[in-house]
Coordinates of C-alpha atoms in Angstrom, one line a residue:
X1080 CA 96.9 97.9 134.1
X1081 CA 94.5 101.2 134.5
X1082 CA 97.3 103.5 135.2
X1083 CA 99.1 102.7 132.6
X1084 CA 96.7 102.8 129.7
X1085 CA 95.6 106.1 131.6
X1086 CA 99.5 107.5 130.6
X1087 CA 100.0 105.9 127.2
X1088 CA 96.3 105.6 125.2
X1089 CA 93.2 106.7 126.6
X1090 CA 91.5 103.1 125.7
X1091 CA 93.6 100.0 126.7
X1092 CA 93.0 99.1 122.9
X1093 CA 95.4 102.1 122.5
X1094 CA 97.7 101.3 124.7
X1095 CA 97.9 97.7 123.4
X1096 CA 98.8 99.1 119.9
X1097 CA 101.4 101.2 121.2
X1098 CA 103.2 98.7 123.4
X1099 CA 103.2 95.3 121.3
X1100 CA 106.1 92.9 122.6
X1101 CA 108.3 92.3 119.3
X1102 CA 109.1 89.3 120.3
X1103 CA 110.2 86.8 123.2
X1104 CA 112.5 85.3 125.3
X1105 CA 111.8 81.3 126.2
X1106 CA 113.7 81.4 129.5
X1107 CA 112.5 77.6 130.8
X1108 CA 115.5 74.8 131.1
X1109 CA 115.7 72.8 127.3
X1110 CA 114.5 69.4 127.9
X1111 CA 116.2 68.0 124.5
X1112 CA 119.5 69.2 123.0
X1113 CA 117.7 70.2 119.3
X1114 CA 120.6 70.9 117.2
X1115 CA 119.7 74.4 114.9
X1116 CA 117.5 75.4 117.8
X1117 CA 117.7 77.6 120.5
X1118 CA 118.2 76.0 124.1
X1119 CA 118.3 77.0 127.6
X1120 CA 121.1 75.2 129.3
X1121 CA 122.2 75.6 132.9
X1122 CA 126.3 75.1 132.6
X1123 CA 129.7 75.2 134.9
X1124 CA 132.5 77.5 133.0
X1125 CA 135.4 75.4 133.0
X1126 CA 137.6 77.7 130.7
X1127 CA 137.9 81.3 128.5
X1128 CA 139.8 81.5 125.6
X1129 CA 139.7 85.4 124.1
X1130 CA 140.6 85.4 120.8
X1131 CA 138.2 86.5 117.9
X1132 CA 135.9 84.3 117.9
X1133 CA 135.9 83.9 122.2
X1134 CA 136.0 80.3 123.2
X1135 CA 134.6 79.4 126.7
X1136 CA 134.2 75.4 127.5
X1137 CA 131.3 74.7 129.8
X1138 CA 129.8 71.3 131.4
X1139 CA 126.5 70.7 131.1
X1140 CA 125.8 68.4 134.1
X1141 CA 122.1 68.2 132.9
X1142 CA 122.9 66.0 129.6
X1143 CA 126.3 64.9 130.6
X1144 CA 127.9 66.8 128.0
X1145 CA 131.1 69.3 127.3
X1146 CA 129.8 71.9 124.9
X1147 CA 132.0 75.0 123.8
X1148 CA 130.0 78.7 123.8
X1149 CA 131.4 80.7 120.6
X1150 CA 131.0 84.7 121.2
X1151 CA 132.1 86.9 117.7
X1152 CA 133.9 90.0 118.1
X1153 CA 134.7 89.5 121.9
X1154 CA 134.1 92.5 124.2
X1155 CA 136.6 92.9 127.4
X1156 CA 133.6 92.9 129.5
X1157 CA 132.6 88.9 128.0
X1158 CA 136.0 87.7 130.4
X1159 CA 134.4 89.3 134.1
X1160 CA 130.7 87.4 132.9
X1161 CA 132.0 83.8 131.8
X1162 CA 134.0 83.3 135.1
X1163 CA 135.5 80.4 135.0
X1164 CA 134.1 77.7 138.0
X1165 CA 130.8 80.0 137.9
X1166 CA 127.7 78.5 137.0
X1167 CA 125.4 80.1 134.6
X1168 CA 122.0 80.0 132.8
X1169 CA 122.5 80.5 128.5
X1170 CA 120.4 80.5 125.7
X1171 CA 121.7 80.7 121.8
X1172 CA 121.6 78.4 118.8
X1173 CA 122.4 75.1 119.6
X1174 CA 124.7 73.8 116.5
X1175 CA 126.8 70.3 116.1
X1176 CA 130.4 69.9 114.6
X1177 CA 131.3 66.5 113.9
X1178 CA 131.1 65.2 117.5
X1179 CA 131.7 68.4 119.3
X1180 CA 128.6 71.0 120.0
X1181 CA 128.7 74.5 120.1
X1182 CA 126.3 77.0 121.1
X1183 CA 126.1 80.3 119.2
X1184 CA 126.3 83.6 120.7
X1185 CA 125.3 83.0 124.2
X1186 CA 122.9 84.9 126.2
X1187 CA 123.1 85.1 130.4
X1188 CA 119.5 84.5 131.7
X1189 CA 119.2 86.3 134.7
X1190 CA 115.4 84.8 134.9
X1191 CA 114.4 81.4 134.3
X1192 CA 111.2 79.1 134.5
X1193 CA 109.3 81.6 132.0
X1194 CA 109.2 83.2 128.9
X1195 CA 110.3 87.3 128.6
X1196 CA 108.7 89.7 126.7
X1197 CA 110.8 91.7 124.8
X1198 CA 109.4 94.6 123.4
X1199 CA 112.7 96.7 122.1
X1200 CA 111.6 100.0 123.7
X1201 CA 113.5 102.7 124.9
X1202 CA 116.6 102.4 127.6
X1203 CA 114.4 102.7 130.9
X1204 CA 110.9 101.8 129.5
X1205 CA 110.9 97.9 128.8
X1206 CA 110.9 97.0 132.5
X1207 CA 107.9 99.7 132.7
X1208 CA 106.3 97.5 129.0
X1209 CA 106.9 93.8 131.1
X1210 CA 104.4 95.5 134.1
X1211 CA 102.1 96.6 131.9
X1212 CA 102.2 93.0 130.0
X1213 CA 101.4 91.3 133.6
X1214 CA 98.9 93.7 134.1
X1215 CA 96.8 92.6 131.0
X1216 CA 94.5 90.0 132.0
X1217 CA 90.6 89.5 130.6
X1218 CA 88.8 89.8 133.3
X1219 CA 89.7 93.9 133.0
X1220 CA 89.6 93.7 130.3
X1221 CA 85.9 92.3 129.4
X1222 CA 84.7 95.0 132.2
X1223 CA 85.9 97.8 129.5
X1224 CA 84.7 96.0 126.0
X1225 CA 81.4 93.6 127.2
X1226 CA 80.6 93.7 123.7
X1227 CA 83.5 93.2 122.2
X1228 CA 83.8 89.5 121.1
X1229 CA 85.3 86.9 123.8
X1230 CA 87.8 85.2 121.6
X1231 CA 89.3 88.8 120.5
X1232 CA 90.1 89.6 124.1
X1233 CA 91.4 86.0 125.4
X1234 CA 94.0 86.6 122.2
X1235 CA 95.0 89.5 123.2
X1236 CA 96.1 88.2 127.0
X1237 CA 97.7 85.2 125.1
X1238 CA 99.8 87.7 123.2
X1239 CA 101.4 89.0 127.3
X1240 CA 100.8 85.5 128.8
X1241 CA 101.8 83.2 126.0
X1242 CA 102.2 79.7 126.0
X1243 CA 104.7 77.1 124.9
X1244 CA 102.9 76.7 121.8
X1245 CA 102.2 79.8 121.2
X1246 CA 105.6 80.4 121.1
X1247 CA 106.8 78.0 119.0
X1248 CA 103.9 79.6 116.0
X1249 CA 105.3 82.7 116.5
X1250 CA 108.6 81.7 115.8
X1251 CA 107.7 79.8 113.2
X1252 CA 105.3 82.3 111.3
X1253 CA 107.8 85.2 111.8
X1254 CA 105.4 87.2 114.4
X1255 CA 101.8 86.9 115.0
X1256 CA 99.5 84.7 113.7
X1257 CA 95.8 82.9 112.5
X1258 CA 93.6 84.7 115.9
X1259 CA 96.2 86.7 117.4
X1260 CA 96.9 88.5 113.8
X1261 CA 93.2 88.9 113.2
X1262 CA 93.0 90.3 117.0
X1263 CA 95.6 92.9 116.2
X1264 CA 93.7 93.6 112.8
X1265 CA 90.5 94.3 115.0
X1266 CA 91.4 96.8 117.7
X1267 CA 93.5 98.3 115.1
X1268 CA 90.2 98.9 113.0
X1269 CA 87.9 99.5 116.4
X1270 CA 90.2 102.6 117.3
X1271 CA 90.4 103.9 114.3
X1272 CA 86.7 103.6 114.0
X1273 CA 85.8 105.0 117.3
X1274 CA 88.6 108.0 117.0
X1275 CA 87.0 108.6 113.5
X1276 CA 83.7 108.8 115.3
X1277 CA 85.2 111.6 118.5
X1278 CA 85.0 114.0 114.8
X1279 CA 82.5 113.8 113.9
X1280 CA 81.0 117.3 114.7
X1281 CA 77.6 117.9 115.6
X1282 CA 77.0 121.7 115.3
X1283 CA 73.5 122.6 115.3
X1284 CA 72.5 123.9 111.5
X1285 CA 71.6 127.2 110.7
X1286 CA 68.3 126.4 109.3
X1287 CA 66.4 123.0 109.0
X1288 CA 65.1 122.3 105.6
X1289 CA 62.1 120.3 104.5
X1290 CA 59.9 121.7 101.5
X1291 CA 57.6 119.4 99.7
X1292 CA 59.1 118.2 96.3
X1293 CA 56.5 116.1 95.6
X1294 CA 55.1 117.9 93.0
X1295 CA 58.9 118.8 91.1
X1296 CA 59.3 114.6 91.0
X1297 CA 56.2 113.9 89.7
X1298 CA 56.5 116.8 87.0
X1299 CA 59.9 115.2 86.1
X1300 CA 59.5 113.6 81.8
X1301 CA 61.3 110.5 83.3
X1302 CA 60.9 108.3 86.5
X1303 CA 63.5 108.6 89.3
X1304 CA 65.6 105.5 89.2
X1305 CA 65.3 103.7 92.7
X1306 CA 69.0 104.3 93.8
X1307 CA 68.0 108.8 93.0
X1308 CA 64.8 108.1 95.2
X1309 CA 66.7 106.4 98.3
X1310 CA 69.6 109.5 98.2
X1311 CA 67.1 112.0 97.8
X1312 CA 65.2 110.3 100.8
X1313 CA 68.2 109.9 103.2
X1314 CA 68.8 114.1 102.2
X1315 CA 65.4 114.6 103.1
X1316 CA 65.7 113.1 106.5
X1317 CA 69.4 114.8 106.9
X1318 CA 68.3 118.2 106.1
X1319 CA 65.1 118.4 108.0
X1320 CA 67.1 118.0 111.6
X1321 CA 68.5 120.4 113.7
X1322 CA 71.7 118.8 113.1
X1323 CA 73.4 120.4 110.5
X1324 CA 74.1 117.4 108.5
X1325 CA 77.5 115.9 106.6
X1326 CA 76.5 114.0 103.8
X1327 CA 78.2 112.3 101.1
X1328 CA 76.6 111.1 98.1
X1329 CA 78.4 108.8 95.8
X1330 CA 77.3 107.2 92.7
X1331 CA 78.8 105.8 89.7
X1332 CA 79.6 107.1 86.6
X1333 CA 76.1 108.3 84.5
X1334 CA 73.6 107.7 87.5
X1335 CA 71.7 110.8 87.7
X1336 CA 73.5 113.0 90.5
X1337 CA 72.4 115.6 88.9
X1338 CA 68.9 115.2 89.7
X1339 CA 69.4 114.3 93.1
X1340 CA 71.4 118.0 93.5
X1341 CA 68.5 119.9 92.3
X1342 CA 66.3 117.9 94.3
X1343 CA 68.9 119.0 97.3
X1344 CA 68.2 122.7 95.9
X1345 CA 64.3 122.0 96.7
X1346 CA 64.5 120.4 99.2
X1347 CA 66.1 123.9 100.6
X1348 CA 64.4 126.2 99.1
X1349 CA 62.9 129.3 99.1
X1350 CA 66.4 129.6 101.1
X1351 CA 69.3 130.0 98.9
X1352 CA 72.0 126.6 98.2
X1353 CA 75.4 127.0 96.6
X1354 CA 77.3 124.5 94.0
X1355 CA 80.5 124.0 94.2
X1356 CA 82.3 122.6 91.0
X1357 CA 85.6 121.4 90.2
X1358 CA 85.9 122.8 86.5
X1359 CA 84.2 125.5 84.3
X1360 CA 82.9 122.9 82.0
X1361 CA 81.2 121.1 85.0
X1362 CA 79.6 124.5 86.5
X1363 CA 78.3 125.6 83.0
X1364 CA 77.3 121.9 82.0
X1365 CA 75.2 121.7 85.9
X1366 CA 73.9 125.2 85.2
X1367 CA 72.2 124.6 81.7
X1368 CA 70.5 121.2 83.6
X1369 CA 69.6 123.6 86.8
X1370 CA 67.8 126.1 84.1
X1371 CA 66.4 123.0 82.3
X1372 CA 64.6 121.1 85.3
X1373 CA 63.9 123.3 88.0
X1374 CA 61.0 125.8 88.4
X1375 CA 61.3 129.0 86.2
X1376 CA 60.4 130.7 89.6
X1377 CA 64.1 129.9 90.9
X1378 CA 66.6 131.9 90.1
X1379 CA 70.0 130.9 89.1
X1380 CA 72.8 132.3 88.9
X1381 CA 76.9 131.0 87.7
X1382 CA 79.7 132.1 88.7
X1383 CA 83.3 131.0 87.1
X1384 CA 87.1 132.7 86.8
X1385 CA 85.4 133.7 82.6
X1386 CA 81.8 133.7 83.1
X1387 CA 79.4 135.4 85.7
X1388 CA 75.2 135.2 84.8
X1389 CA 72.5 136.3 87.1
X1390 CA 72.8 138.2 90.6
X1391 CA 74.9 136.4 92.3
X1392 CA 73.9 137.7 96.0
X1393 CA 70.3 137.7 95.1
X1394 CA 69.8 134.2 93.3
X1395 CA 68.4 131.5 94.5
X1396 CA 70.9 128.8 93.7
X1397 CA 74.2 129.3 92.6
X1398 CA 76.7 127.1 90.7
X1399 CA 80.5 128.0 89.9
X1400 CA 83.7 127.0 90.7
X1401 CA 86.5 128.1 93.2
X1402 CA 85.7 131.3 92.5
X1403 CA 83.1 131.2 94.9
X1404 CA 85.7 131.3 97.5
X1405 CA 85.7 134.9 96.8
X1406 CA 82.3 135.7 97.9
X1407 CA 80.7 136.8 100.5
X1408 CA 78.0 133.9 100.6
X1409 CA 76.7 133.6 104.1
X1410 CA 73.1 133.2 103.9
X1411 CA 73.7 130.1 101.8
X1412 CA 72.1 127.6 104.0
X1413 CA 73.0 124.3 101.8
X1414 CA 76.0 123.8 100.5
X1415 CA 77.0 121.7 98.2
X1416 CA 80.2 120.4 96.5
X1417 CA 80.2 118.4 93.3
X1418 CA 83.6 115.7 92.6
X1419 CA 84.1 116.8 96.2
X1420 CA 87.9 114.6 95.9
X1421 CA 88.9 117.0 93.1
X1422 CA 89.2 119.9 95.3
X1423 CA 91.7 120.1 97.9
X1424 CA 91.4 119.9 101.7
X1425 CA 92.0 123.6 102.4
X1426 CA 89.7 124.4 99.7
X1427 CA 86.6 122.4 101.5
X1428 CA 88.0 123.4 104.5
X1429 CA 87.7 127.6 103.1
X1430 CA 84.0 127.1 102.2
X1431 CA 83.0 125.5 105.3
X1432 CA 84.2 128.3 107.2
X1433 CA 81.9 130.4 105.3
X1434 CA 78.7 129.1 105.9
X1435 CA 79.2 128.9 109.5
X1436 CA 78.6 131.5 112.3
X1437 CA 76.8 132.2 115.7
X1438 CA 78.1 128.6 116.7
X1439 CA 75.5 126.9 113.4
X1440 CA 76.2 126.0 110.2
X1441 CA 74.9 125.2 106.7
X1442 CA 74.2 122.0 105.8
X1443 CA 76.6 120.3 103.6
X1444 CA 76.6 117.7 100.8
X1445 CA 79.5 116.2 98.5
X1446 CA 79.0 114.2 95.4
X1447 CA 81.3 111.8 93.9
X1448 CA 81.3 109.8 91.1
X1449 CA 84.6 108.0 92.3
X1450 CA 82.8 104.8 94.4
X1451 CA 84.6 103.8 96.9
X1452 CA 85.2 100.0 98.4
X1453 CA 82.5 98.6 100.9
X1454 CA 85.9 98.4 103.5
X1455 CA 86.3 102.0 103.1
X1456 CA 82.7 103.0 103.0
X1457 CA 82.3 100.7 106.2
X1458 CA 84.6 102.7 108.0
X1459 CA 84.2 106.6 107.1
X1460 CA 80.8 106.3 107.9
X1461 CA 82.0 106.3 111.4
X1462 CA 82.5 109.9 110.3
X1463 CA 80.4 111.2 107.8
X1464 CA 77.1 109.9 106.6
X1465 CA 77.0 108.0 102.7
X1466 CA 73.8 107.8 100.3
X1467 CA 75.0 105.2 97.9
X1468 CA 73.1 105.2 94.4
X1469 CA 74.3 102.6 92.5
X1470 CA 71.8 102.4 89.6
X1471 CA 71.4 104.3 86.3
X1472 CA 68.9 106.2 84.6
X1473 CA 69.9 103.8 80.9
X1474 CA 71.6 100.6 81.0
X1475 CA 75.2 100.8 80.1
X1476 CA 76.1 99.2 76.6
X1477 CA 79.8 99.2 76.5
X1478 CA 81.9 96.8 75.0
X1479 CA 85.6 96.9 77.1
X1480 CA 88.7 95.6 74.5
X1481 CA 92.4 95.1 75.3
X1482 CA 94.3 95.6 72.0
X1483 CA 97.7 95.2 71.0
X1484 CA 99.9 97.5 67.9
X1485 CA 98.8 94.6 65.2
X1486 CA 95.2 95.8 66.4
X1487 CA 95.8 99.2 64.9
X1488 CA 94.2 98.7 61.7
X1489 CA 91.1 97.6 63.4
X1490 CA 90.4 100.2 65.3
X1491 CA 90.7 102.6 62.8
X1492 CA 88.0 101.4 61.2
X1493 CA 85.9 101.0 63.9
X1494 CA 86.8 104.8 64.5
X1495 CA 85.8 105.9 60.5
X1496 CA 82.1 103.4 61.1
X1497 CA 81.8 105.4 63.7
X1498 CA 82.6 109.0 62.0
X1499 CA 79.9 107.9 59.7
X1500 CA 77.0 107.4 62.3
X1501 CA 77.9 110.9 63.9
X1502 CA 79.6 109.5 66.6
X1503 CA 82.5 110.8 68.6
X1504 CA 85.8 109.4 69.2
X1505 CA 88.6 110.1 72.1
X1506 CA 92.0 109.5 72.3
X1507 CA 93.9 109.7 75.7
X1508 CA 97.1 109.6 75.8
X1509 CA 99.5 109.3 79.0
X1510 CA 101.9 112.5 78.3
X1511 CA 101.9 115.4 76.7
X1512 CA 105.4 115.6 75.4
X1513 CA 108.3 112.7 73.9
X1514 CA 109.8 111.0 76.8
X1515 CA 113.1 108.7 76.4
X1516 CA 112.2 106.7 79.5
X1517 CA 108.6 106.2 78.6
X1518 CA 107.7 103.5 75.2
X1519 CA 104.5 105.1 74.3
X1520 CA 103.5 107.8 71.7
X1521 CA 102.8 111.3 73.1
X1522 CA 100.3 113.2 72.9
X1523 CA 102.1 116.1 70.4
X1524 CA 103.6 113.0 68.8
X1525 CA 100.2 111.8 67.8
X1526 CA 98.7 114.7 66.7
X1527 CA 100.5 115.0 63.4
X1528 CA 98.8 111.5 62.4
X1529 CA 95.3 112.5 63.5
X1530 CA 95.4 115.9 62.2
X1531 CA 96.4 114.2 58.6
X1532 CA 93.8 111.7 58.3
X1533 CA 90.7 113.3 60.3
X1534 CA 89.2 116.1 59.9
X1535 CA 87.1 117.7 63.4
X1536 CA 90.2 116.9 65.2
X1537 CA 90.2 118.9 68.7
X1538 CA 93.3 118.5 71.0
X1539 CA 93.7 119.6 74.7
X1540 CA 95.8 119.0 77.8
X1541 CA 96.1 120.1 81.7
X1542 CA 98.3 123.0 81.2
X1543 CA 96.4 124.1 77.9
X1544 CA 95.3 127.6 79.0
X1545 CA 92.1 126.8 76.4
X1546 CA 91.2 123.8 77.0
X1547 CA 87.8 124.7 78.5
X1548 CA 87.0 126.3 75.4
X1549 CA 88.4 123.3 73.2
X1550 CA 86.1 121.2 75.0
X1551 CA 83.3 123.3 74.5
X1552 CA 84.5 123.3 71.0
X1553 CA 84.6 120.1 70.5
X1554 CA 81.6 118.8 72.6
X1555 CA 78.6 120.8 69.8
X1556 CA 81.1 119.8 66.4
X1557 CA 84.4 117.7 66.9
X1558 CA 84.3 114.2 65.7
X1559 CA 88.0 113.3 67.6
X1560 CA 89.2 114.4 70.8
X1561 CA 93.2 113.9 71.4
X1562 CA 93.3 114.5 75.0
X1563 CA 95.1 113.4 78.6
X1564 CA 92.9 112.5 81.9
X1565 CA 91.6 115.9 81.9
X1566 CA 88.4 114.8 80.6
X1567 CA 88.8 111.9 83.5
X1568 CA 85.6 113.6 85.3
X1569 CA 82.7 116.1 84.4
X1570 CA 81.9 116.5 80.6
X1571 CA 78.5 115.3 79.1
X1572 CA 78.9 114.3 75.7
X1573 CA 76.2 112.5 74.7
X1574 CA 77.1 111.6 70.9
X1575 CA 80.5 109.6 72.7
X1576 CA 80.6 106.8 71.5
X1577 CA 84.2 104.9 72.0
X1578 CA 87.3 106.5 74.3
X1579 CA 90.5 105.1 73.4
X1580 CA 93.0 104.5 77.0
X1581 CA 96.7 104.5 75.8
X1582 CA 99.0 102.8 77.8
X1583 CA 96.4 101.5 79.7
X1584 CA 98.0 99.9 82.6
X1585 CA 100.0 103.1 83.9
X1586 CA 96.6 104.0 85.2
X1587 CA 94.3 103.4 87.8
X1588 CA 91.6 101.0 87.7
X1589 CA 89.1 104.2 88.9
X1590 CA 90.3 106.3 87.1
X1591 CA 89.9 103.9 83.9
X1592 CA 86.6 103.4 85.0
X1593 CA 86.4 107.4 85.0
X1594 CA 87.4 107.4 81.4
X1595 CA 85.2 104.9 80.5
X1596 CA 82.3 106.1 81.7
X1597 CA 82.3 109.5 79.5
X1598 CA 80.9 106.9 76.6
X1599 CA 77.1 105.6 76.4
X1600 CA 76.1 108.4 79.2
X1601 CA 72.5 108.0 77.3
X1602 CA 72.2 104.3 76.4
X1603 CA 74.6 105.2 73.2
X1604 CA 76.3 101.6 72.3
X1605 CA 79.5 102.0 73.7
X1606 CA 83.5 100.5 73.1
X1607 CA 86.1 101.6 75.6
X1608 CA 89.8 100.2 73.6
X1609 CA 92.7 99.5 76.0
X1610 CA 95.8 100.0 74.6
X1611 CA 98.9 97.8 76.0
X1612 CA 102.5 97.3 75.6
X1613 CA 102.1 94.1 78.6
X1614 CA 101.3 91.1 77.5
X1615 CA 100.2 89.5 80.7
X1616 CA 96.8 92.5 81.9
X1617 CA 95.3 90.1 84.4
X1618 CA 94.6 93.7 85.4
X1619 CA 93.2 95.1 83.0
X1620 CA 91.3 91.4 82.4
X1621 CA 89.4 91.7 85.4
X1622 CA 88.2 95.7 84.3
X1623 CA 87.1 94.3 80.9
X1624 CA 84.8 92.0 83.1
X1625 CA 82.6 94.9 85.3
X1626 CA 80.8 98.1 84.4
X1627 CA 80.2 98.2 88.2
X1628 CA 81.9 101.5 89.8
X1629 CA 82.0 99.7 93.1
X1630 CA 83.1 96.5 92.5
X1631 CA 86.0 98.4 90.1
X1632 CA 86.8 100.5 93.3
X1633 CA 87.1 96.6 95.6
X1634 CA 89.6 95.9 92.6
X1635 CA 91.3 98.8 92.4
X1636 CA 91.3 98.3 96.2
X1637 CA 93.2 95.1 96.2
X1638 CA 95.5 95.5 93.2
X1639 CA 97.2 99.2 94.6
X1640 CA 95.9 99.1 98.2
X1641 CA 94.6 102.1 97.7
X1642 CA 94.3 104.6 100.5
X1643 CA 91.7 107.7 101.7
X1644 CA 89.9 108.3 98.5
X1645 CA 86.8 109.8 100.3
X1646 CA 89.1 112.9 101.6
X1647 CA 91.7 112.5 99.0
X1648 CA 94.5 113.0 101.1
X1649 CA 96.5 109.6 100.8
X1650 CA 95.0 108.5 97.1
X1651 CA 97.2 105.4 97.6
X1652 CA 99.7 103.4 100.1
X1653 CA 99.2 101.6 103.4
X1654 CA 97.1 103.4 105.7
X1655 CA 97.2 100.4 108.5
X1656 CA 99.6 98.4 110.5
X1657 CA 97.6 95.3 110.2
X1658 CA 94.7 95.8 108.5
X1659 CA 94.0 94.5 104.9
X1660 CA 91.3 96.7 103.6
X1661 CA 90.8 94.1 100.4
X1662 CA 90.8 91.4 102.7
X1663 CA 89.7 91.9 106.0
X1664 CA 86.1 92.9 105.1
X1665 CA 84.8 90.6 107.8
X1666 CA 87.0 91.9 110.6
X1667 CA 86.2 95.0 110.0
X1668 CA 82.4 94.3 109.8
X1669 CA 83.1 93.2 113.7
X1670 CA 84.6 95.4 114.5
X1671 CA 82.0 98.2 113.2
X1672 CA 79.1 96.3 115.3
X1673 CA 80.8 95.5 118.5
X1674 CA 81.9 99.7 118.6
X1675 CA 77.8 100.7 117.7
X1676 CA 77.3 98.0 120.4
X1677 CA 79.2 100.1 123.2
X1678 CA 78.0 103.5 121.9

């Protein structure tokens, strides 16, 4: 076994995943004639009639009966295989027509009294793979995997050394089943996490960071939440180490991660830090928050495509957009990325390389307001460190309601009432322009109604060059904002009480949660209306029942089988062959525990 897995995989588990039987052939002679089942019989060939189908009359001594072998689309070589007066072992599906027995598409077996593993391998590999199958033994697996549960190893061995019970169930289930399927899931996720751990790089930090921030925390005009304090403590522990940290701070919408960002800046001070945000609006918003809460002794800078505030080189804390990628910021020892999944892999990689020198690297903190499911966090934690902020400074009071066409009159009444309270409303459209294949009103179609019937209405979308200016103006004096999902992330609107999402069933639950998270930012009573033309809306009904982002992430995983939300490289689609992230949390937990014991 050792010689084989070293050739086909770095570990036995990796080799097993590459060389799994596709099926099995039972070559034991049948004890009964089971109609409509595969049987194995020893027969004497009596007569061969070449036609289409070919009909071969033979005699089975064991059951003292004649039967006909039937071959559809026969080839000339079949004549030499089924010569009269020869005795052969054949297998095939047994059928009965009246009193006559037939064996359909018979195969001549060269091996008998065993269960043959079929790999469907390329030419010349089948025999090699069968040899590997014979070498998969419990004792050798136990030596290599002493911390893996014994039942997992026993199930893997049975896959390569099956008995009749296994074979019967394999056939009935159309493939691997029960404990054997669980074993394959276990080794698939075990190997995936093992490889992730191999990618977890331990690089010396440019500098250990450990400034005391207790006095600053006590000086804040509000108390930090339990989640904020926990995240700050974990960041402190990471930054003071000799190795550069790579930590992802995941919080629900409105969890107050801005204060965690500012705390990180002070932990690094008097060393310099930098933060990259996905939009100018968010960068400016963070800049204003930093000026408000950080000590006045810190010099804070802002750099976007359209704005530059402060001395970019000299400032202690620089906030910007991707414009930062074109600056020399090599003296920064702490690099932070907000809404990190909004940036492409190339942008994040370029940012990292900017802050690496002499085989050392800056500390990297990535912040995300997109909660990820427990299972994905469990897996991804083999690659990066995580901090989770699961509570919020303000208890969100949002009523989520599914509405239809006949609810429009009531919706208008609600909007007018909220405007009277000096609150703001956002209406999110699924498309900018009208489409023949789309049965919802588009943004440009809807504008006429809202502009005609309401005052201080603003409109923007992703391709609007002035979208950031529109958002700024709406924030200051607007009443209704018509937009696409461009407002999904970042913008803080303290007076926003209501969001209406048109064609809500077309969006993922994570996106819906981000949109809903724009309202009730400061404890204001909030409303989220999900407009749909669908009658059956189980997914939306489930969404409406919870405001917990982590629970919604789990729901989203179940409905969409989401991929790698952490990296942003694979937003949806199946990531594993055997493992189902929405159903196999227990198996993933067991694999993670075994892997940790092995290290």
